XYZ file of C-alpha atoms in Angstrom:
494
model
C -25.030 5.880 2.443
C -24.839 2.934 0.033
C -27.568 4.435 -2.168
C -25.660 7.711 -2.336
C -22.429 5.956 -3.297
C -24.130 3.875 -5.975
C -25.655 7.093 -7.330
C -22.160 8.589 -7.553
C -20.983 5.472 -9.360
C -23.817 5.848 -11.883
C -22.870 9.476 -12.530
C -19.284 8.479 -13.206
C -20.443 5.688 -15.511
C -22.533 8.201 -17.449
C -19.456 10.349 -18.009
C -17.564 7.272 -19.145
C -20.358 6.424 -21.586
C -20.031 9.828 -23.247
C -16.302 9.265 -23.706
C -16.952 5.792 -25.109
C -19.285 7.243 -27.714
C -16.462 9.544 -28.769
C -13.671 6.934 -29.042
C -15.875 3.915 -29.965
C -13.629 1.558 -28.016
C -14.733 -1.528 -26.123
C -11.475 -2.157 -24.341
C -11.760 -2.902 -20.609
C -10.774 -0.201 -18.122
C -9.381 -0.650 -14.601
C -8.893 1.699 -11.687
C -6.603 -0.014 -9.180
C -6.390 1.155 -5.572
C -3.445 0.537 -3.275
C -5.769 -1.223 -0.811
C -6.097 -4.552 -2.667
C -9.242 -3.783 -4.653
C -10.119 -2.342 -8.038
C -12.977 -1.012 -10.139
C -13.426 -2.615 -13.578
C -15.433 -1.617 -16.608
C -16.015 -4.214 -19.326
C -18.463 -4.794 -22.172
C -20.858 -7.657 -22.856
C -22.707 -8.022 -26.189
C -26.493 -8.216 -25.764
C -29.247 -9.008 -28.241
C -32.452 -8.110 -26.447
C -35.948 -9.013 -27.594
C -39.142 -7.380 -26.343
C -40.016 -8.579 -22.851
C -37.799 -10.453 -20.413
C -34.366 -11.655 -21.616
C -31.687 -13.890 -20.110
C -28.095 -12.594 -20.417
C -24.840 -13.719 -18.892
C -21.186 -12.736 -18.687
C -18.738 -15.626 -18.231
C -15.243 -14.862 -16.999
C -15.959 -12.241 -14.356
C -13.294 -11.597 -11.678
C -13.172 -14.297 -8.991
C -13.367 -11.877 -6.035
C -16.297 -9.827 -7.245
C -18.504 -7.899 -4.835
C -21.899 -8.754 -6.405
C -23.739 -5.837 -4.821
C -21.434 -3.408 -6.654
C -22.405 -4.508 -10.185
C -23.961 -1.977 -12.550
C -25.254 -3.088 -15.974
C -26.114 -0.273 -18.388
C -26.222 0.789 -21.998
C -23.665 3.583 -22.609
C -25.959 4.966 -25.337
C -28.717 5.567 -22.783
C -31.099 2.686 -23.537
C -33.221 1.910 -20.464
C -32.500 -1.518 -18.934
C -34.479 -2.992 -16.061
C -32.552 -5.735 -14.244
C -35.169 -8.001 -12.703
C -32.721 -10.511 -11.268
C -28.955 -10.935 -10.981
C -27.095 -14.160 -10.158
C -23.404 -14.643 -9.450
C -21.812 -18.092 -9.543
C -18.211 -18.713 -8.575
C -18.090 -22.512 -8.605
C -16.377 -23.380 -11.921
C -16.195 -27.055 -12.789
C -13.140 -28.828 -11.371
C -12.248 -32.422 -10.634
C -12.900 -31.913 -6.921
C -16.288 -30.271 -7.528
C -17.400 -33.071 -9.880
C -16.316 -35.660 -7.315
C -18.547 -33.909 -4.769
C -21.517 -34.375 -7.133
C -20.940 -38.141 -7.027
C -20.380 -38.667 -3.297
C -22.050 -41.950 -2.356
C -22.119 -43.040 -6.004
C -19.905 -45.323 -8.066
C -17.921 -44.002 -11.052
C -15.135 -45.340 -13.244
C -11.412 -44.592 -12.867
C -8.807 -44.965 -15.606
C -5.873 -46.733 -13.929
C -3.727 -47.192 -17.019
C -4.425 -47.295 -20.781
C -7.240 -49.722 -21.509
C -7.738 -50.548 -17.799
C -10.764 -49.134 -16.004
C -11.914 -49.931 -12.483
C -15.002 -48.880 -10.556
C -14.946 -47.100 -7.207
C -17.438 -45.552 -4.842
C -16.797 -41.900 -3.891
C -17.031 -41.929 -0.090
C -15.577 -38.441 0.307
C -14.640 -36.047 -2.482
C -12.358 -33.722 -0.505
C -13.927 -30.684 -2.157
C -13.705 -27.483 -0.101
C -15.796 -24.487 -1.287
C -13.854 -21.295 -1.899
C -15.978 -19.541 0.738
C -14.372 -21.728 3.412
C -10.986 -20.054 2.916
C -12.564 -16.606 3.144
C -13.993 -17.405 6.564
C -11.282 -19.613 8.080
C -7.553 -19.214 8.600
C -6.564 -22.874 9.017
C -6.179 -25.476 6.297
C -8.977 -28.085 6.660
C -7.885 -31.643 7.517
C -10.455 -33.387 5.295
C -9.265 -32.420 1.801
C -8.041 -35.890 0.771
C -10.653 -37.926 -1.139
C -11.668 -41.426 0.028
C -12.630 -44.002 -2.623
C -13.986 -47.512 -1.918
C -12.662 -50.141 -4.376
C -13.639 -53.809 -3.970
C -14.746 -53.198 -0.363
C -11.431 -51.499 0.596
C -11.152 -47.782 1.417
C -8.379 -45.852 -0.313
C -7.148 -42.399 0.623
C -6.526 -40.690 -2.679
C -7.746 -41.449 -6.177
C -7.023 -44.902 -7.631
C -6.781 -43.367 -11.098
C -8.103 -40.649 -13.370
C -11.852 -40.210 -12.637
C -14.168 -40.535 -15.636
C -17.323 -38.409 -15.325
C -20.506 -38.374 -17.394
C -21.246 -35.310 -19.517
C -21.663 -31.945 -17.773
C -25.121 -30.842 -16.765
C -26.717 -27.897 -18.495
C -26.157 -25.507 -15.590
C -22.439 -26.256 -15.152
C -20.026 -23.338 -15.592
C -16.342 -23.267 -16.513
C -15.631 -19.723 -15.268
C -17.138 -17.382 -12.639
C -20.329 -16.098 -14.232
C -22.834 -13.284 -13.827
C -26.318 -13.765 -15.269
C -29.298 -11.450 -15.455
C -32.979 -11.351 -16.279
C -33.347 -8.072 -18.156
C -36.383 -6.241 -19.494
C -35.816 -3.681 -22.252
C -38.373 -1.344 -23.791
C -36.087 -0.747 -26.766
C -34.850 -4.143 -28.066
C -31.829 -4.619 -30.302
C -28.133 -5.515 -30.401
C -25.594 -3.426 -28.514
C -22.575 -3.656 -26.220
C -23.706 -3.195 -22.622
C -21.269 -1.866 -20.054
C -20.713 -3.740 -16.810
C -18.978 -1.955 -13.929
C -18.064 -3.581 -10.627
C -15.774 -3.593 -7.583
C -13.571 -6.603 -6.857
C -10.612 -7.454 -4.670
C -7.377 -9.214 -5.589
C -5.545 -6.403 -7.365
C -3.092 -3.904 -5.891
C -0.280 -1.540 -6.790
C 2.615 0.175 -5.079
C 5.240 2.782 -5.875
C 8.982 2.272 -5.502
C 11.683 4.882 -5.945
C 15.378 4.330 -6.657
C 17.627 7.308 -5.929
C 21.316 7.655 -6.744
C 23.094 10.129 -4.448
C 26.135 12.075 -5.627
C 28.094 15.027 -4.271
C 27.288 18.457 -5.665
C 30.532 20.029 -6.933
C 28.971 23.513 -6.694
C 27.767 23.397 -3.109
C 27.247 21.511 0.111
C 24.028 19.810 -0.972
C 23.683 16.339 -2.462
C 22.368 15.707 -5.950
C 19.780 12.964 -6.491
C 18.785 11.084 -9.622
C 15.351 9.485 -9.157
C 13.582 6.724 -11.062
C 10.114 5.767 -9.817
C 8.370 2.513 -10.657
C 4.756 1.442 -10.323
C 4.290 -2.251 -9.562
C 0.863 -3.786 -10.266
C -0.144 -7.245 -9.019
C -3.129 -9.089 -10.444
C -4.526 -11.884 -8.283
C -8.137 -11.343 -9.304
C -8.551 -14.674 -11.107
C -9.022 -12.909 -14.455
C -6.830 -11.628 -17.293
C -7.672 -8.184 -18.660
C -6.686 -7.861 -22.310
C -5.557 -4.514 -23.707
C -6.943 -2.628 -20.701
C -6.880 1.073 -19.982
C -5.403 1.299 -16.472
C -5.522 4.003 -13.817
C -4.018 3.906 -10.351
C -5.707 5.714 -7.467
C -3.416 7.139 -4.772
C -4.870 8.299 -1.482
C -6.578 7.017 1.621
C -9.945 5.885 0.273
C -12.323 4.651 2.969
C -13.119 1.014 2.160
C -14.921 -1.278 4.589
C -13.414 -4.750 4.519
C -15.986 -7.514 4.446
C -19.064 -8.514 2.499
C -20.475 -4.990 2.101
C -19.030 -1.883 0.529
C -19.650 1.495 2.116
C -17.535 3.731 -0.070
C -16.737 3.187 -3.751
C -15.012 5.670 -6.001
C -15.206 5.065 -9.727
C -12.800 6.899 -12.045
C -13.962 7.949 -15.488
C -11.845 6.900 -18.460
C -9.352 9.484 -19.717
C -8.278 9.874 -23.315
C -5.003 8.071 -24.020
C -2.062 10.002 -25.478
C -0.495 7.975 -28.282
C 2.506 10.235 -28.755
C 5.825 8.377 -28.571
C 7.303 11.183 -26.497
C 4.541 11.061 -23.895
C 5.383 9.818 -20.394
C 4.446 6.235 -19.579
C 2.264 7.437 -16.688
C 0.412 10.751 -16.317
C -0.788 12.172 -13.007
C -3.753 14.392 -12.177
C -5.781 15.435 -9.136
C -9.142 13.694 -8.707
C -11.493 14.635 -5.857
C -9.392 14.235 -2.675
C -7.015 11.793 -4.343
C -4.578 11.544 -7.256
C -4.923 9.439 -10.381
C -2.004 8.003 -12.326
C -2.983 6.937 -15.854
C -0.908 4.579 -17.956
C -0.377 6.256 -21.298
C -1.063 3.122 -23.333
C -3.409 0.170 -22.882
C -1.731 -2.978 -21.604
C -2.622 -6.597 -20.881
C -2.612 -7.576 -17.222
C -2.576 -11.358 -16.886
C -3.934 -13.199 -13.874
C -1.172 -13.869 -11.304
C 1.078 -11.392 -13.136
C 3.274 -8.658 -11.663
C 3.809 -5.746 -14.072
C 6.078 -2.729 -13.604
C 5.928 0.635 -15.364
C 8.236 3.619 -14.944
C 6.269 6.699 -13.901
C 8.817 9.314 -12.832
C 12.395 10.079 -13.879
C 14.316 13.118 -12.723
C 17.932 14.214 -12.379
C 19.676 17.001 -10.506
C 17.389 17.003 -7.460
C 18.979 19.081 -4.708
C 18.919 17.371 -1.322
C 20.337 18.205 2.073
C 22.063 15.516 4.119
C 21.133 15.933 7.782
C 22.794 14.555 10.889
C 20.436 14.443 13.873
C 21.428 13.450 17.393
C 18.485 12.645 19.669
C 20.461 11.433 22.654
C 17.804 10.625 25.277
C 17.104 6.889 25.368
C 13.493 6.744 26.608
C 11.807 4.103 24.442
C 11.640 1.701 27.391
C 9.378 4.193 29.236
C 6.613 4.141 26.641
C 3.953 3.261 29.205
C 4.784 6.261 31.479
C 2.275 9.067 31.970
C 3.288 12.702 32.505
C 3.293 12.386 36.289
C 5.590 9.355 36.200
C 7.962 11.172 33.840
C 8.196 14.127 36.214
C 8.633 12.018 39.351
C 11.137 9.403 38.099
C 14.582 10.890 38.810
C 16.365 8.531 36.411
C 14.065 9.195 33.461
C 16.034 10.265 30.384
C 19.477 9.690 31.861
C 20.381 6.749 29.597
C 22.293 7.821 26.511
C 21.767 6.798 22.896
C 25.084 7.070 20.974
C 23.602 6.831 17.457
C 23.457 9.843 15.150
C 20.753 9.594 12.477
C 21.472 10.250 8.815
C 18.583 11.800 6.870
C 18.040 13.089 3.343
C 15.783 16.106 2.883
C 14.516 17.476 -0.421
C 11.548 19.454 -1.681
C 9.023 17.973 -4.093
C 8.859 21.131 -6.176
C 9.028 21.970 -9.856
C 12.034 24.194 -9.170
C 13.786 21.109 -7.804
C 13.099 18.998 -10.930
C 10.084 17.279 -9.342
C 6.654 18.777 -8.597
C 4.188 15.920 -9.173
C 2.268 14.272 -6.340
C 4.266 11.247 -5.218
C 2.254 8.224 -4.019
C 3.401 6.451 -0.886
C 6.106 3.875 -1.402
C 9.634 2.776 -0.633
C 12.670 4.954 -1.343
C 15.970 3.145 -1.897
C 19.171 5.170 -1.836
C 22.366 4.251 -3.701
C 25.747 5.958 -3.875
C 28.457 5.375 -6.462
C 31.759 4.046 -5.118
C 35.171 5.182 -6.376
C 35.256 2.123 -8.671
C 32.031 3.284 -10.299
C 29.781 0.644 -8.741
C 26.508 1.589 -7.088
C 26.239 0.584 -3.442
C 23.010 0.442 -1.430
C 23.129 2.956 1.467
C 19.630 2.826 2.993
C 15.890 2.791 2.434
C 12.666 3.911 4.023
C 9.066 4.668 3.092
C 7.219 7.907 2.436
C 3.516 8.633 2.703
C 1.496 10.283 -0.078
C 3.352 13.544 -0.701
C 1.727 16.488 -2.538
C 3.775 18.867 -4.649
C 5.751 21.624 -2.909
C 6.010 19.552 0.297
C 9.359 18.644 1.863
C 10.426 15.023 2.186
C 12.707 14.145 5.077
C 13.603 10.485 5.294
C 15.794 8.480 7.674
C 18.334 6.304 5.823
C 20.428 4.881 8.680
C 22.854 5.681 11.483
C 26.196 7.359 10.942
C 29.290 5.212 11.438
C 31.787 8.053 12.010
C 29.642 10.603 13.854
C 28.614 9.613 17.385
C 27.035 11.289 20.370
C 27.149 11.072 24.141
C 24.678 12.579 26.587
C 24.845 12.723 30.379
C 23.067 14.560 33.163
C 25.356 16.824 35.181
C 22.973 18.252 37.767
C 19.502 17.571 39.188
C 17.644 19.561 41.827
C 13.986 19.384 42.826
C 11.979 21.365 45.384
C 8.614 19.647 45.808
C 7.531 22.172 48.433
C 7.797 25.031 45.957
C 7.014 22.991 42.849
C 10.141 23.492 40.760
C 12.949 21.411 39.303
C 16.329 22.141 37.652
C 18.068 19.654 35.383
C 21.387 20.109 33.554
C 22.855 18.076 30.678
C 26.075 17.832 28.723
C 25.958 16.544 25.124
C 29.141 15.661 23.233
C 29.198 15.084 19.482
C 32.363 13.581 17.968
C 33.201 13.610 14.274
C 35.659 10.989 12.963
C 35.216 12.006 9.328
C 37.729 13.936 7.229
C 35.283 16.756 6.590
C 33.227 19.157 8.705
C 29.706 18.024 9.622
C 26.735 19.948 10.980
C 24.605 18.075 13.514
C 21.203 18.993 14.897
C 21.216 18.127 18.591
C 17.603 17.482 19.596
C 16.564 17.770 23.240
C 13.112 16.994 24.628
C 11.987 19.001 27.674
C 9.832 16.135 28.857
C 9.543 16.732 32.617
C 6.694 19.264 32.458
C 4.922 21.604 30.056
C 6.047 24.770 31.876
C 9.801 25.199 31.322
C 12.541 27.636 30.333
C 16.242 27.308 29.568
C 18.021 29.152 32.335
C 21.464 28.410 30.872
C 22.683 27.249 27.445
C 26.140 27.154 25.910
C 24.834 28.245 22.487
C 21.643 29.418 20.870
C 18.828 26.889 20.497
C 15.730 26.778 18.332
C 12.347 25.787 19.714
C 10.705 23.293 17.300
C 7.554 22.519 19.304
C 6.086 22.952 22.795
C 8.619 20.600 24.419
C 11.497 20.273 21.939
C 14.562 22.381 21.160
C 17.385 21.964 18.659
C 21.031 23.039 18.996
C 22.721 23.246 15.586
C 26.412 22.441 16.060
C 29.364 22.282 13.676
C 31.970 19.621 14.372
C 35.446 19.808 12.849
C 37.163 16.763 11.301
C 38.347 14.451 14.089
C 36.894 17.000 16.486
C 34.326 17.241 19.264
C 31.672 19.832 20.116
C 30.072 20.105 23.551
C 26.571 21.455 24.246
C 25.440 22.228 27.801
C 22.180 23.580 29.107
C 20.026 23.832 32.236
C 16.241 23.666 32.117
C 14.028 25.019 34.891
C 10.599 23.372 35.337
C 7.774 24.747 37.490
C 4.262 23.509 38.184
């Protein structure tokens, strides 16, 4: 499987190389996934002689997956990588102290005052420790012996001899490369690393539609990118992959998807982010290169739309059964009190279609939707939020925003009969919906026929609609300061 995936990665890189030849640009390119990893493409200048050459790239991402690295010449020159080494132990004070454990070095206490101390314990903890352990180690404080006395902590600024020849200041990749065609060129390095993520957020302003009963929505969508990779990417071409990509967490990678670079539109009127379908996923490309600093959070607007028609829904699901989550079907049928507790809350939901005819129509990546409504004084007030999953175009979004304050429900059982000898049961309910608003509301009363799979409504006060094998809905209209009553009897047999 890994060989197949690496072969796919090579094919994508080949396509990227053809585009590079056309635009002659050596800017880095990133494809960020919303699963805390990314694919990077960068360039390293090489000057290869005949035979075996040593090459290195200092400043690679700190959370690199070394087995994902591909080094190639975009122009097609054959490169044979004989050996690859990855070092992620940049020089630091703690690391240098660890080199001198058991040895005596000098410490600068104050200007022109130097003392000597023996490094008993450096306190250095390798970065791999934190990847394998959840607790903070208790031995991170250095111990220095000065004049026969142990000190916890450094007595002053440590003074180290010169660095050794193999010391590094940044995470570094190095190779032994054999080339049949020597010369100078910019090699392309592609790799997978963790520490980078993105998410979508949507802000929607709800207003009343003067021409109808629907709401009107104004939507602004933002993409938020977070870089915790340990590396700054200057003037990078950035793509964002939306979808459920299979990625095994751990030291090995089973599935990697590499996105080829797309041509950038430099028009001032172009959208900041463009979307397209890619394999089983969707790609969102930033229209212009940008710099993504290490430990930086960057936001870019990617969708803006006005006049979206939405339907406000009131849904009353009155059976309070969450406490019976462990019940099986037999227990549900045999427990006489099951479903008799009433939930008074009426849900408020917004429903709209992600269609071009509704001023939308692009695939929307999963993210949080925040709803606002303008008060009579003109101020926007927050009225609810929830999350959506990846939503293709022409699909309907229905999202719960909260419970109604002025519309309430009440549900009670009015009759219960069971004949175990002949395997049947009758159960009757009365549902009351009260509206304390100044306008008419329509409420969907949802009832679950949960006792058994074989059922029929023997009596009902108004027409119902079957929504699935064991659910019906009664649409009811409730007048201002009014009440509507729904009654029904269900007959079960088994």
